[in-house]
GROMACS .gro file of C-alpha atoms in nm:
model
  506
    1MET     CA    1  12.200   1.251   5.736
    2ASP     CA    2  12.276   0.911   5.859
    3SER     CA    3  12.008   0.745   5.598
    4ILE     CA    4  12.155   0.948   5.321
    5ARG     CA    5  12.533   0.819   5.384
    6LYS     CA    6  12.401   0.483   5.426
    7SER     CA    7  12.207   0.517   5.054
    8LEU     CA    8  12.521   0.677   4.902
    9ASN     CA    9  12.813   0.477   5.057
   10LEU     CA   10  12.928   0.792   5.234
   11SER     CA   11  13.089   0.772   5.557
   12ASP     CA   12  13.253   1.073   5.810
   13ARG     CA   13  13.557   1.016   5.601
   14ASN     CA   14  13.588   0.981   5.204
   15PRO     CA   15  13.839   0.967   4.961
   16GLY     CA   16  13.850   1.238   4.722
   17ALA     CA   17  14.030   1.103   4.445
   18ALA     CA   18  13.915   0.781   4.201
   19GLY     CA   19  14.027   0.662   3.880
   20LYS     CA   20  13.969   0.287   3.829
   21GLU     CA   21  14.001   0.209   4.158
   22ILE     CA   22  13.899   0.449   4.424
   23ILE     CA   23  14.195   0.607   4.610
   24VAL     CA   24  14.229   0.608   4.989
   25ASN     CA   25  14.534   0.811   5.132
   26SER     CA   26  14.489   0.800   5.556
   27SER     CA   27  14.772   1.052   5.556
   28ALA     CA   28  14.546   1.300   5.321
   29LYS     CA   29  14.471   1.662   5.398
   30LEU     CA   30  14.086   1.659   5.488
   31LEU     CA   31  13.814   1.897   5.370
   32ASN     CA   32  13.521   1.938   5.587
   33SER     CA   33  13.180   1.997   5.443
   34TYR     CA   34  12.954   2.206   5.695
   35SER     CA   35  12.565   2.253   5.571
   36PRO     CA   36  12.511   2.621   5.554
   37ILE     CA   37  12.136   2.531   5.673
   38ASP     CA   38  12.270   2.501   6.003
   39GLY     CA   39  12.665   2.500   6.006
   40ALA     CA   40  12.648   2.114   6.100
   41LEU     CA   41  12.956   1.892   6.023
   42LEU     CA   42  12.847   1.685   5.742
   43GLY     CA   43  13.188   1.508   5.667
   44ALA     CA   44  13.477   1.504   5.548
   45VAL     CA   45  13.670   1.435   5.157
   46GLU     CA   46  14.050   1.334   5.146
   47VAL     CA   47  14.198   1.607   4.908
   48ALA     CA   48  14.394   1.478   4.608
   49ASP     CA   49  14.768   1.534   4.623
   50GLU     CA   50  15.021   1.487   4.359
   51SER     CA   51  15.035   1.124   4.305
   52ALA     CA   52  14.679   1.094   4.285
   53TYR     CA   53  14.629   1.304   4.043
   54GLU     CA   54  14.891   1.190   3.828
   55ARG     CA   55  14.746   0.813   3.855
   56VAL     CA   56  14.405   0.962   3.762
   57ILE     CA   57  14.527   1.124   3.450
   58ASN     CA   58  14.711   0.851   3.347
   59GLU     CA   59  14.468   0.572   3.421
   60ALA     CA   60  14.204   0.816   3.221
   61HIS     CA   61  14.416   0.817   2.918
   62GLU     CA   62  14.430   0.423   2.928
   63THR     CA   63  14.003   0.421   2.983
   64PHE     CA   64  14.016   0.640   2.655
   65LYS     CA   65  14.182   0.395   2.440
   66GLU     CA   66  13.933   0.128   2.487
   67TRP     CA   67  13.635   0.324   2.545
   68ARG     CA   68  13.677   0.494   2.225
   69LEU     CA   69  13.635   0.185   2.035
   70VAL     CA   70  13.304   0.080   2.192
   71PRO     CA   71  13.041   0.155   1.913
   72ALA     CA   72  12.817   0.481   2.057
   73PRO     CA   73  12.472   0.304   2.036
   74LYS     CA   74  12.631   0.097   2.329
   75ARG     CA   75  12.795   0.399   2.514
   76GLY     CA   76  12.441   0.533   2.547
   77GLU     CA   77  12.353   0.211   2.715
   78VAL     CA   78  12.569   0.239   2.990
   79VAL     CA   79  12.443   0.583   3.048
   80ARG     CA   80  12.059   0.453   3.018
   81GLU     CA   81  12.157   0.295   3.331
   82ILE     CA   82  12.327   0.539   3.489
   83GLY     CA   83  12.000   0.750   3.379
   84ASN     CA   84  11.822   0.505   3.606
   85LEU     CA   85  12.053   0.439   3.875
   86LEU     CA   86  12.001   0.830   3.971
   87ARG     CA   87  11.625   0.775   3.945
   88GLU     CA   88  11.669   0.517   4.242
   89HIS     CA   89  11.870   0.758   4.428
   90LYS     CA   90  11.718   1.102   4.352
   91LYS     CA   91  11.577   1.168   4.660
   92ASP     CA   92  11.860   1.114   4.840
   93LEU     CA   93  12.079   1.294   4.607
   94GLY     CA   94  11.871   1.555   4.632
   95ARG     CA   95  11.849   1.610   4.972
   96LEU     CA   96  12.221   1.561   5.003
   97VAL     CA   97  12.243   1.886   4.727
   98THR     CA   98  12.005   2.084   4.957
   99LEU     CA   99  12.193   1.970   5.298
  100GLU     CA  100  12.519   2.049   5.137
  101MET     CA  101  12.417   2.367   4.900
  102GLY     CA  102  12.150   2.499   5.089
  103LYS     CA  103  11.875   2.543   4.784
  104ILE     CA  104  11.528   2.426   4.883
  105LEU     CA  105  11.476   2.073   4.862
  106SER     CA  106  11.243   2.088   4.526
  107GLU     CA  107  11.549   2.272   4.374
  108GLY     CA  108  11.775   2.000   4.480
  109GLU     CA  109  11.537   1.714   4.373
  110GLY     CA  110  11.512   1.915   4.021
  111GLU     CA  111  11.911   1.914   3.992
  112ILE     CA  112  11.892   1.555   4.051
  113GLN     CA  113  11.615   1.502   3.756
  114GLU     CA  114  11.809   1.742   3.546
  115ALA     CA  115  12.128   1.492   3.548
  116ILE     CA  116  11.830   1.195   3.466
  117ASP     CA  117  11.694   1.425   3.181
  118ILE     CA  118  12.055   1.467   3.020
  119ALA     CA  119  12.143   1.106   3.069
  120ASP     CA  120  11.826   1.044   2.888
  121PHE     CA  121  11.920   1.306   2.611
  122ALA     CA  122  12.267   1.155   2.546
  123VAL     CA  123  12.084   0.793   2.502
  124GLY     CA  124  11.918   0.892   2.224
  125LEU     CA  125  12.243   1.138   2.115
  126SER     CA  126  12.456   0.782   2.092
  127ARG     CA  127  12.273   0.714   1.787
  128GLN     CA  128  12.290   1.053   1.613
  129LEU     CA  129  12.654   1.152   1.635
  130TYR     CA  130  12.563   1.239   1.237
  131GLY     CA  131  12.819   1.384   0.965
  132LYS     CA  132  12.763   1.537   0.649
  133THR     CA  133  12.816   1.446   0.314
  134MET     CA  134  12.954   1.682   0.054
  135HIS     CA  135  13.012   1.633  -0.319
  136SER     CA  136  13.341   1.650  -0.472
  137GLU     CA  137  13.472   1.889  -0.731
  138ARG     CA  138  13.625   1.571  -0.889
  139PRO     CA  139  13.507   1.304  -1.057
  140ALA     CA  140  13.440   0.942  -0.891
  141HIS     CA  141  13.530   1.085  -0.574
  142ARG     CA  142  13.340   1.132  -0.212
  143MET     CA  143  13.366   1.376   0.043
  144TYR     CA  144  13.197   1.319   0.411
  145GLU     CA  145  13.316   1.413   0.754
  146GLN     CA  146  13.283   1.247   1.033
  147TRP     CA  147  13.328   1.248   1.445
  148HIS     CA  148  13.572   1.116   1.672
  149PRO     CA  149  13.627   1.086   2.042
  150LEU     CA  150  13.836   1.377   2.184
  151GLY     CA  151  14.000   1.218   2.458
  152PRO     CA  152  13.976   1.265   2.831
  153VAL     CA  153  13.792   1.573   2.942
  154GLY     CA  154  13.843   1.814   3.243
  155VAL     CA  155  13.513   1.936   3.425
  156ILE     CA  156  13.536   2.205   3.630
  157THR     CA  157  13.216   2.268   3.837
  158ALA     CA  158  13.070   2.548   4.106
  159PHE     CA  159  12.891   2.510   4.425
  160ASN     CA  160  12.551   2.627   4.296
  161PHE     CA  161  12.461   2.325   4.056
  162PRO     CA  162  12.708   2.054   4.195
  163ALA     CA  163  12.518   1.735   4.032
  164ALA     CA  164  12.342   1.922   3.738
  165VAL     CA  165  12.629   2.068   3.556
  166TRP     CA  166  12.860   1.778   3.563
  167ALA     CA  167  12.587   1.567   3.407
  168TRP     CA  168  12.580   1.797   3.118
  169ASN     CA  169  12.892   1.724   3.093
  170ALA     CA  170  12.969   1.437   3.180
  171MET     CA  171  12.691   1.217   3.005
  172ILE     CA  172  12.753   1.375   2.664
  173ALA     CA  173  13.091   1.373   2.683
  174ALA     CA  174  13.042   0.973   2.787
  175VAL     CA  175  12.834   0.898   2.475
  176CYS     CA  176  13.084   1.084   2.243
  177GLY     CA  177  13.305   0.833   2.364
  178ASP     CA  178  13.537   1.087   2.625
  179VAL     CA  179  13.615   0.988   2.976
  180VAL     CA  180  13.589   1.234   3.253
  181ILE     CA  181  13.780   1.383   3.520
  182TRP     CA  182  13.574   1.576   3.763
  183LYS     CA  183  13.699   1.877   3.997
  184PRO     CA  184  13.422   1.994   4.216
  185SER     CA  185  13.366   2.286   4.417
  186GLU     CA  186  13.544   2.233   4.760
  187GLU     CA  187  13.194   2.412   4.899
  188THR     CA  188  13.003   2.062   4.773
  189PRO     CA  189  13.260   1.764   4.788
  190LEU     CA  190  12.987   1.514   4.932
  191THR     CA  191  12.759   1.567   4.656
  192ALA     CA  192  13.039   1.497   4.381
  193VAL     CA  193  13.205   1.188   4.575
  194ALA     CA  194  12.842   1.031   4.600
  195LEU     CA  195  12.737   1.123   4.246
  196ASN     CA  196  13.064   0.970   4.125
  197THR     CA  197  13.026   0.666   4.291
  198LEU     CA  198  12.723   0.593   4.163
  199CYS     CA  199  12.811   0.679   3.804
  200ARG     CA  200  13.136   0.478   3.821
  201SER     CA  201  12.975   0.164   3.968
  202VAL     CA  202  12.767   0.117   3.675
  203ALA     CA  203  13.068   0.172   3.435
  204GLU     CA  204  13.272  -0.044   3.642
  205LYS     CA  205  13.028  -0.348   3.577
  206HIS     CA  206  13.086  -0.264   3.201
  207GLY     CA  207  13.451  -0.315   3.232
  208PHE     CA  208  13.550   0.078   3.259
  209PRO     CA  209  13.623   0.180   3.593
  210GLY     CA  210  13.789   0.480   3.535
  211LEU     CA  211  13.554   0.616   3.257
  212PHE     CA  212  13.416   0.898   3.571
  213SER     CA  213  13.751   0.989   3.736
  214LEU     CA  214  13.731   1.254   4.048
  215LEU     CA  215  13.978   1.501   4.182
  216VAL     CA  216  13.863   1.694   4.507
  217GLY     CA  217  14.090   1.984   4.595
  218ASP     CA  218  14.046   2.237   4.823
  219GLY     CA  219  14.131   2.555   4.600
  220PRO     CA  220  14.197   2.685   4.269
  221GLU     CA  221  14.538   2.537   4.234
  222LEU     CA  222  14.395   2.190   4.123
  223GLY     CA  223  14.164   2.385   3.822
  224LYS     CA  224  14.493   2.533   3.714
  225LYS     CA  225  14.708   2.226   3.723
  226MET     CA  226  14.400   2.052   3.500
  227ALA     CA  227  14.396   2.390   3.265
  228ALA     CA  228  14.792   2.351   3.212
  229ASP     CA  229  14.781   1.988   3.135
  230ARG     CA  230  14.795   1.920   2.770
  231ARG     CA  231  14.700   1.566   2.822
  232LEU     CA  232  14.350   1.709   2.870
  233PRO     CA  233  14.252   1.850   2.516
  234LEU     CA  234  13.910   1.995   2.657
  235ILE     CA  235  13.852   2.146   3.007
  236SER     CA  236  13.505   2.288   3.051
  237ALA     CA  237  13.469   2.516   3.327
  238THR     CA  238  13.184   2.671   3.530
  239GLY     CA  239  13.223   2.969   3.763
  240SER     CA  240  13.298   3.320   3.795
  241CYS     CA  241  13.418   3.513   3.532
  242ARG     CA  242  13.748   3.578   3.707
  243MET     CA  243  13.791   3.177   3.740
  244GLY     CA  244  13.723   3.203   3.358
  245ARG     CA  245  13.961   3.414   3.219
  246SER     CA  246  14.260   3.196   3.466
  247VAL     CA  247  14.123   2.904   3.289
  248GLY     CA  248  14.060   3.019   2.928
  249GLU     CA  249  14.412   3.173   2.913
  250THR     CA  250  14.578   2.887   3.016
  251VAL     CA  251  14.443   2.632   2.788
  252ALA     CA  252  14.429   2.853   2.502
  253ALA     CA  253  14.804   2.892   2.576
  254ARG     CA  254  14.873   2.536   2.503
  255LEU     CA  255  14.571   2.570   2.194
  256GLY     CA  256  14.379   2.304   2.385
  257ARG     CA  257  14.008   2.375   2.369
  258SER     CA  258  13.740   2.523   2.647
  259ILE     CA  259  13.413   2.542   2.754
  260LEU     CA  260  13.371   2.841   2.985
  261GLU     CA  261  13.034   2.899   3.153
  262LEU     CA  262  13.060   3.193   3.362
  263GLY     CA  263  12.871   3.484   3.501
  264GLY     CA  264  12.542   3.653   3.405
  265ASN     CA  265  12.373   3.969   3.475
  266ASN     CA  266  12.059   3.891   3.360
  267ALA     CA  267  11.763   4.177   3.274
  268ILE     CA  268  11.394   4.114   3.194
  269ILE     CA  269  11.253   4.386   2.991
  270VAL     CA  270  10.877   4.457   3.083
  271LEU     CA  271  10.703   4.696   2.845
  272LYS     CA  272  10.400   4.844   2.965
  273ASP     CA  273  10.154   4.558   2.768
  274ALA     CA  274  10.324   4.257   2.964
  275ASP     CA  275  10.109   4.040   3.092
  276PHE     CA  276  10.166   4.058   3.516
  277ASP     CA  277  10.018   3.748   3.602
  278LEU     CA  278  10.293   3.554   3.395
  279LEU     CA  279  10.545   3.857   3.514
  280ILE     CA  280  10.557   3.869   3.867
  281PRO     CA  281  10.588   3.436   3.936
  282SER     CA  282  10.876   3.477   3.673
  283VAL     CA  283  11.023   3.744   3.823
  284LEU     CA  284  11.005   3.587   4.145
  285PHE     CA  285  11.151   3.271   4.086
  286GLY     CA  286  11.410   3.420   3.863
  287ALA     CA  287  11.578   3.651   4.129
  288VAL     CA  288  11.500   3.423   4.465
  289GLY     CA  289  11.548   3.090   4.345
  290THR     CA  290  11.830   2.937   4.455
  291ALA     CA  291  11.876   3.230   4.683
  292GLY     CA  292  12.013   3.449   4.414
  293GLN     CA  293  12.281   3.212   4.368
  294ARG     CA  294  12.258   3.112   3.992
  295CYS     CA  295  12.437   3.250   3.688
  296THR     CA  296  12.082   3.285   3.497
  297THR     CA  297  11.927   3.452   3.811
  298THR     CA  298  11.723   3.794   3.724
  299ARG     CA  299  11.938   4.058   3.857
  300ARG     CA  300  11.767   4.360   3.667
  301ILE     CA  301  11.422   4.469   3.574
  302LEU     CA  302  11.430   4.717   3.300
  303ILE     CA  303  11.066   4.860   3.296
  304GLU     CA  304  10.847   5.077   3.135
  305LYS     CA  305  10.783   5.397   3.335
  306GLU     CA  306  10.372   5.360   3.251
  307VAL     CA  307  10.380   5.057   3.454
  308LYS     CA  308  10.659   5.076   3.687
  309ASP     CA  309  10.459   5.189   4.016
  310GLU     CA  310  10.180   4.857   3.949
  311PHE     CA  311  10.475   4.595   3.940
  312LEU     CA  312  10.637   4.738   4.234
  313ARG     CA  313  10.319   4.713   4.425
  314ARG     CA  314  10.285   4.397   4.291
  315LEU     CA  315  10.632   4.272   4.347
  316LEU     CA  316  10.688   4.378   4.666
  317SER     CA  317  10.367   4.225   4.804
  318ALA     CA  318  10.486   3.890   4.699
  319TYR     CA  319  10.814   3.953   4.842
  320LYS     CA  320  10.660   4.010   5.175
  321GLN     CA  321  10.504   3.628   5.147
  322ILE     CA  322  10.862   3.483   5.096
  323ARG     CA  323  10.926   3.245   5.325
  324ILE     CA  324  11.297   3.214   5.440
  325GLY     CA  325  11.445   2.929   5.658
  326ASP     CA  326  11.498   2.570   5.645
  327PRO     CA  327  11.491   2.455   5.304
  328LEU     CA  328  11.438   2.114   5.381
  329LYS     CA  329  11.056   2.201   5.490
  330SER     CA  330  10.824   2.224   5.226
  331GLU     CA  331  10.671   2.552   5.304
  332THR     CA  332  11.011   2.739   5.261
  333LEU     CA  333  11.108   2.946   4.910
  334MET     CA  334  11.460   3.062   5.005
  335GLY     CA  335  11.718   2.913   5.190
  336PRO     CA  336  12.068   3.021   5.334
  337LEU     CA  337  12.358   3.177   5.112
  338ILE     CA  338  12.661   2.917   5.055
  339ASN     CA  339  12.921   3.086   5.312
  340GLU     CA  340  13.033   3.378   5.518
  341ARG     CA  341  13.211   3.495   5.236
  342ALA     CA  342  12.874   3.529   5.025
  343VAL     CA  343  12.723   3.689   5.338
  344GLU     CA  344  12.998   3.972   5.289
  345ILE     CA  345  12.991   4.026   4.936
  346TYR     CA  346  12.576   4.076   5.003
  347LYS     CA  347  12.667   4.344   5.242
  348ASN     CA  348  12.949   4.523   5.055
  349ALA     CA  349  12.662   4.511   4.759
  350LEU     CA  350  12.429   4.699   4.999
  351VAL     CA  351  12.635   4.940   5.108
  352SER     CA  352  12.775   5.019   4.745
  353ILE     CA  353  12.396   5.049   4.627
  354LYS     CA  354  12.347   5.323   4.845
  355GLU     CA  355  12.646   5.538   4.813
  356GLN     CA  356  12.564   5.508   4.447
  357GLY     CA  357  12.219   5.653   4.493
  358GLY     CA  358  11.992   5.308   4.482
  359GLU     CA  359  11.694   5.306   4.734
  360ILE     CA  360  11.632   4.974   4.906
  361LEU     CA  361  11.296   4.925   4.855
  362CYS     CA  362  11.251   4.602   5.071
  363GLY     CA  363  11.475   4.347   5.238
  364GLY     CA  364  11.873   4.463   5.249
  365ARG     CA  365  11.927   4.251   5.613
  366VAL     CA  366  12.134   3.974   5.789
  367LEU     CA  367  11.843   3.764   5.958
  368GLU     CA  368  11.931   3.705   6.290
  369GLY     CA  369  11.792   3.419   6.487
  370MET     CA  370  11.851   3.181   6.227
  371PRO     CA  371  12.043   2.820   6.247
  372SER     CA  372  12.356   3.024   6.094
  373GLY     CA  373  12.437   3.367   5.989
  374LEU     CA  374  12.385   3.270   5.641
  375TYR     CA  375  12.033   3.371   5.586
  376VAL     CA  376  11.949   3.709   5.434
  377GLU     CA  377  11.619   3.889   5.290
  378PRO     CA  378  11.583   3.942   4.938
  379THR     CA  379  11.613   4.270   4.838
  380VAL     CA  380  11.478   4.475   4.542
  381VAL     CA  381  11.653   4.798   4.437
  382ALA     CA  382  11.534   5.113   4.280
  383ALA     CA  383  11.843   5.170   4.064
  384ARG     CA  384  11.946   5.366   3.763
  385HIS     CA  385  12.118   5.213   3.482
  386GLU     CA  386  12.470   5.418   3.564
  387MET     CA  387  12.524   5.281   3.864
  388PRO     CA  388  12.846   5.072   3.839
  389ILE     CA  389  12.742   4.817   4.042
  390VAL     CA  390  12.448   4.722   3.786
  391LYS     CA  391  12.676   4.607   3.557
  392GLU     CA  392  12.851   4.365   3.853
  393GLU     CA  393  12.739   4.012   3.916
  394THR     CA  394  12.657   4.023   4.271
  395PHE     CA  395  12.557   3.652   4.353
  396ALA     CA  396  12.303   3.696   4.611
  397PRO     CA  397  11.908   3.803   4.561
  398ILE     CA  398  11.938   4.196   4.475
  399LEU     CA  399  11.709   4.272   4.212
  400TYR     CA  400  11.727   4.658   4.038
  401VAL     CA  401  11.428   4.807   3.905
  402ILE     CA  402  11.549   5.044   3.650
  403GLU     CA  403  11.279   5.287   3.461
  404VAL     CA  404  11.327   5.312   3.088
  405SER     CA  405  11.119   5.503   2.854
  406SER     CA  406  11.110   5.294   2.546
  407LEU     CA  407  11.183   4.968   2.427
  408ASP     CA  408  11.501   5.124   2.244
  409GLN     CA  409  11.660   5.249   2.567
  410ALA     CA  410  11.574   4.884   2.744
  411LEU     CA  411  11.754   4.715   2.481
  412GLU     CA  412  12.060   4.979   2.501
  413TYR     CA  413  12.091   4.955   2.888
  414HIS     CA  414  12.013   4.534   2.847
  415ASN     CA  415  12.329   4.520   2.620
  416ASP     CA  416  12.532   4.755   2.809
  417VAL     CA  417  12.694   4.525   3.064
  418PRO     CA  418  12.964   4.251   3.060
  419GLN     CA  419  12.811   3.959   3.070
  420GLY     CA  420  12.561   3.823   2.819
  421LEU     CA  421  12.411   3.453   2.970
  422SER     CA  422  12.067   3.467   2.991
  423SER     CA  423  11.761   3.711   2.930
  424ALA     CA  424  11.367   3.806   2.866
  425ILE     CA  425  11.103   4.030   2.758
  426PHE     CA  426  10.767   4.051   2.837
  427THR     CA  427  10.511   4.163   2.620
  428ARG     CA  428  10.202   4.090   2.405
  429ASP     CA  429  10.326   4.265   2.119
  430LEU     CA  430  10.461   4.020   1.827
  431ARG     CA  431  10.664   4.324   1.682
  432SER     CA  432  10.841   4.390   1.985
  433ALA     CA  433  10.899   4.052   2.082
  434GLU     CA  434  11.070   3.979   1.750
  435ARG     CA  435  11.303   4.276   1.771
  436PHE     CA  436  11.407   4.163   2.075
  437LEU     CA  437  11.512   3.815   1.956
  438SER     CA  438  11.669   3.996   1.640
  439ALA     CA  439  12.012   4.048   1.545
  440ALA     CA  440  11.969   4.423   1.701
  441GLY     CA  441  11.792   4.284   1.996
  442SER     CA  442  11.929   4.079   2.311
  443ASP     CA  443  12.284   4.029   2.299
  444CYS     CA  444  12.286   3.722   2.536
  445GLY     CA  445  12.305   3.337   2.427
  446ILE     CA  446  11.957   3.260   2.610
  447ALA     CA  447  11.668   3.502   2.499
  448ASN     CA  448  11.282   3.412   2.606
  449VAL     CA  449  10.923   3.594   2.538
  450ASN     CA  450  10.692   3.607   2.837
  451ILE     CA  451  10.886   3.323   3.066
  452GLY     CA  452  11.189   3.444   3.308
  453THR     CA  453  11.574   3.380   3.227
  454SER     CA  454  11.621   3.110   3.499
  455GLY     CA  455  11.520   2.773   3.466
  456ALA     CA  456  11.674   2.630   3.121
  457GLU     CA  457  11.582   2.296   2.941
  458ILE     CA  458  11.832   2.054   2.872
  459GLY     CA  459  11.718   2.035   2.503
  460GLY     CA  460  11.901   2.373   2.418
  461ALA     CA  461  12.256   2.432   2.394
  462PHE     CA  462  12.331   2.655   2.734
  463GLY     CA  463  12.585   2.916   2.757
  464GLY     CA  464  12.628   3.302   2.668
  465GLU     CA  465  12.858   3.552   2.554
  466LYS     CA  466  13.076   3.822   2.622
  467ASP     CA  467  13.236   3.781   2.995
  468THR     CA  468  12.985   3.473   3.009
  469GLY     CA  469  13.254   3.295   2.808
  470GLY     CA  470  13.103   3.180   2.479
  471GLY     CA  471  13.085   2.781   2.580
  472ARG     CA  472  12.795   2.593   2.526
  473GLU     CA  473  12.670   2.267   2.762
  474SER     CA  474  12.381   2.040   2.712
  475GLY     CA  475  12.155   2.002   2.410
  476SER     CA  476  12.132   2.057   2.069
  477ASP     CA  477  12.474   2.044   1.869
  478ALA     CA  478  12.693   2.144   2.212
  479TRP     CA  479  12.826   1.777   2.199
  480LYS     CA  480  13.024   1.861   1.897
  481GLN     CA  481  13.257   2.046   2.104
  482TYR     CA  482  13.323   1.673   2.291
  483MET     CA  483  13.436   1.547   1.986
  484ARG     CA  484  13.721   1.560   1.698
  485ARG     CA  485  13.573   1.622   1.346
  486GLN     CA  486  13.744   1.478   1.031
  487THR     CA  487  13.684   1.554   0.657
  488ASN     CA  488  13.727   1.239   0.435
  489THR     CA  489  13.816   1.210   0.090
  490ILE     CA  490  13.767   0.861  -0.123
  491ASN     CA  491  13.913   0.852  -0.480
  492TYR     CA  492  13.717   0.510  -0.652
  493SER     CA  493  13.865   0.590  -0.982
  494THR     CA  494  14.174   0.565  -1.170
  495GLU     CA  495  14.287   0.868  -1.171
  496LEU     CA  496  14.442   1.162  -0.981
  497PRO     CA  497  14.263   1.500  -1.026
  498LEU     CA  498  14.362   1.785  -0.833
  499ALA     CA  499  14.128   2.017  -0.655
  500GLN     CA  500  14.082   2.337  -0.841
  501GLY     CA  501  14.181   2.176  -1.170
  502ILE     CA  502  14.569   2.242  -1.072
  503LYS     CA  503  14.782   2.073  -1.266
  504PHE     CA  504  15.104   1.898  -1.169
  505GLU     CA  505  15.279   1.658  -1.385
  506LEU     CA  506  15.604   1.567  -1.460
   0.00000   0.00000   0.00000
């Protein structure tokens, strides 16, 4: 940790607020960050108070007034430099993510690679913020639309992707001409401090130190305050459905915009013609990766009866080979859960599974003798669709295997949950695959064929439907949410005809 502190300009005590300047507050309440790996204290961050909040918001507005006037390709050049700086610090940032969040090192570094990739994407996007031209019904008139910067954007992120999700929002918002105020998870404040410090160093060099702001809180109150603040025209919030409802309702009450990325209850439909050589590793990563703490984690398998036994034989054999332990070691495939509350949720889910008639086929224990009490066994459960817990998102490595009689029944079960984020089908049959992708198929924002539910690429718009919130981040045309659309009509004639042929004459 000492070498990481030095490389990323971290110390034992770190300011938790930054606007045009980093705000030091010697009397601030401290938020300690402990590693879930072994409980070690990684460092402390000062909690932003009311005066810091007001200063950051006001300075963000001042910066926005100047940043919005910078040509978009020039904004892209700033983001290009940020991406290059992240490349230089990828290993240290990835290691910090692993230390603070607990995901294995390849995933920690992979998350920083996502931040780099979205910066590269945003650079190209800076020259592609296109509007349309339309033909006017009136002679000698021209119509077109253009997109303008929106304003300061509030970004609220969760612990499980402490770097990538912010980058999805911040890099796109920056090339769109917005400034960003970040409220990170209180579980991963050091990652936020380090990443924000790096990015703002580039922005400051170009004369915009308030481009990327930071506000670290120690609970939900700061996020609620941002959601209610009319000075923030857009709030992008990632987290639980409960949190999303609170943020969404508050933002909607002031007629603001929100991008909500909430829970997932993701299923893979397995038909009898599935390629098991593709299926098993997809399920393994989808269900066990990040210790089941991804919104895209595979939580349900809907499998035809004819291949269920063979699937379970191969899957349970693979589960026995999962190496659980120190996520910094290259051989480890699963690290700890984030905190004691997550372990309690895991344990309570196991009780409910048994009460509701589910059968635990493997796993189901909190591991003893580990560096912390946060290591659990990945668990496979023989379940029925009617079990209430199957319709819930348990943020832990618990996988439900549910037998179905047909694709019809699989689709019925698949869509009969409140969440609608990611989904997949494994089949060799073109008709089945296309039906899954049709309007009568998966109701999720992400639908895959012969790949798993987890591991989305940055080029596509990321997000889901129903209780997942309906928001979209990252690629495709998700950039439009960070800008305001303006329709323009120019009359270059000497007449003033009205639309729809209306006559209004004195």
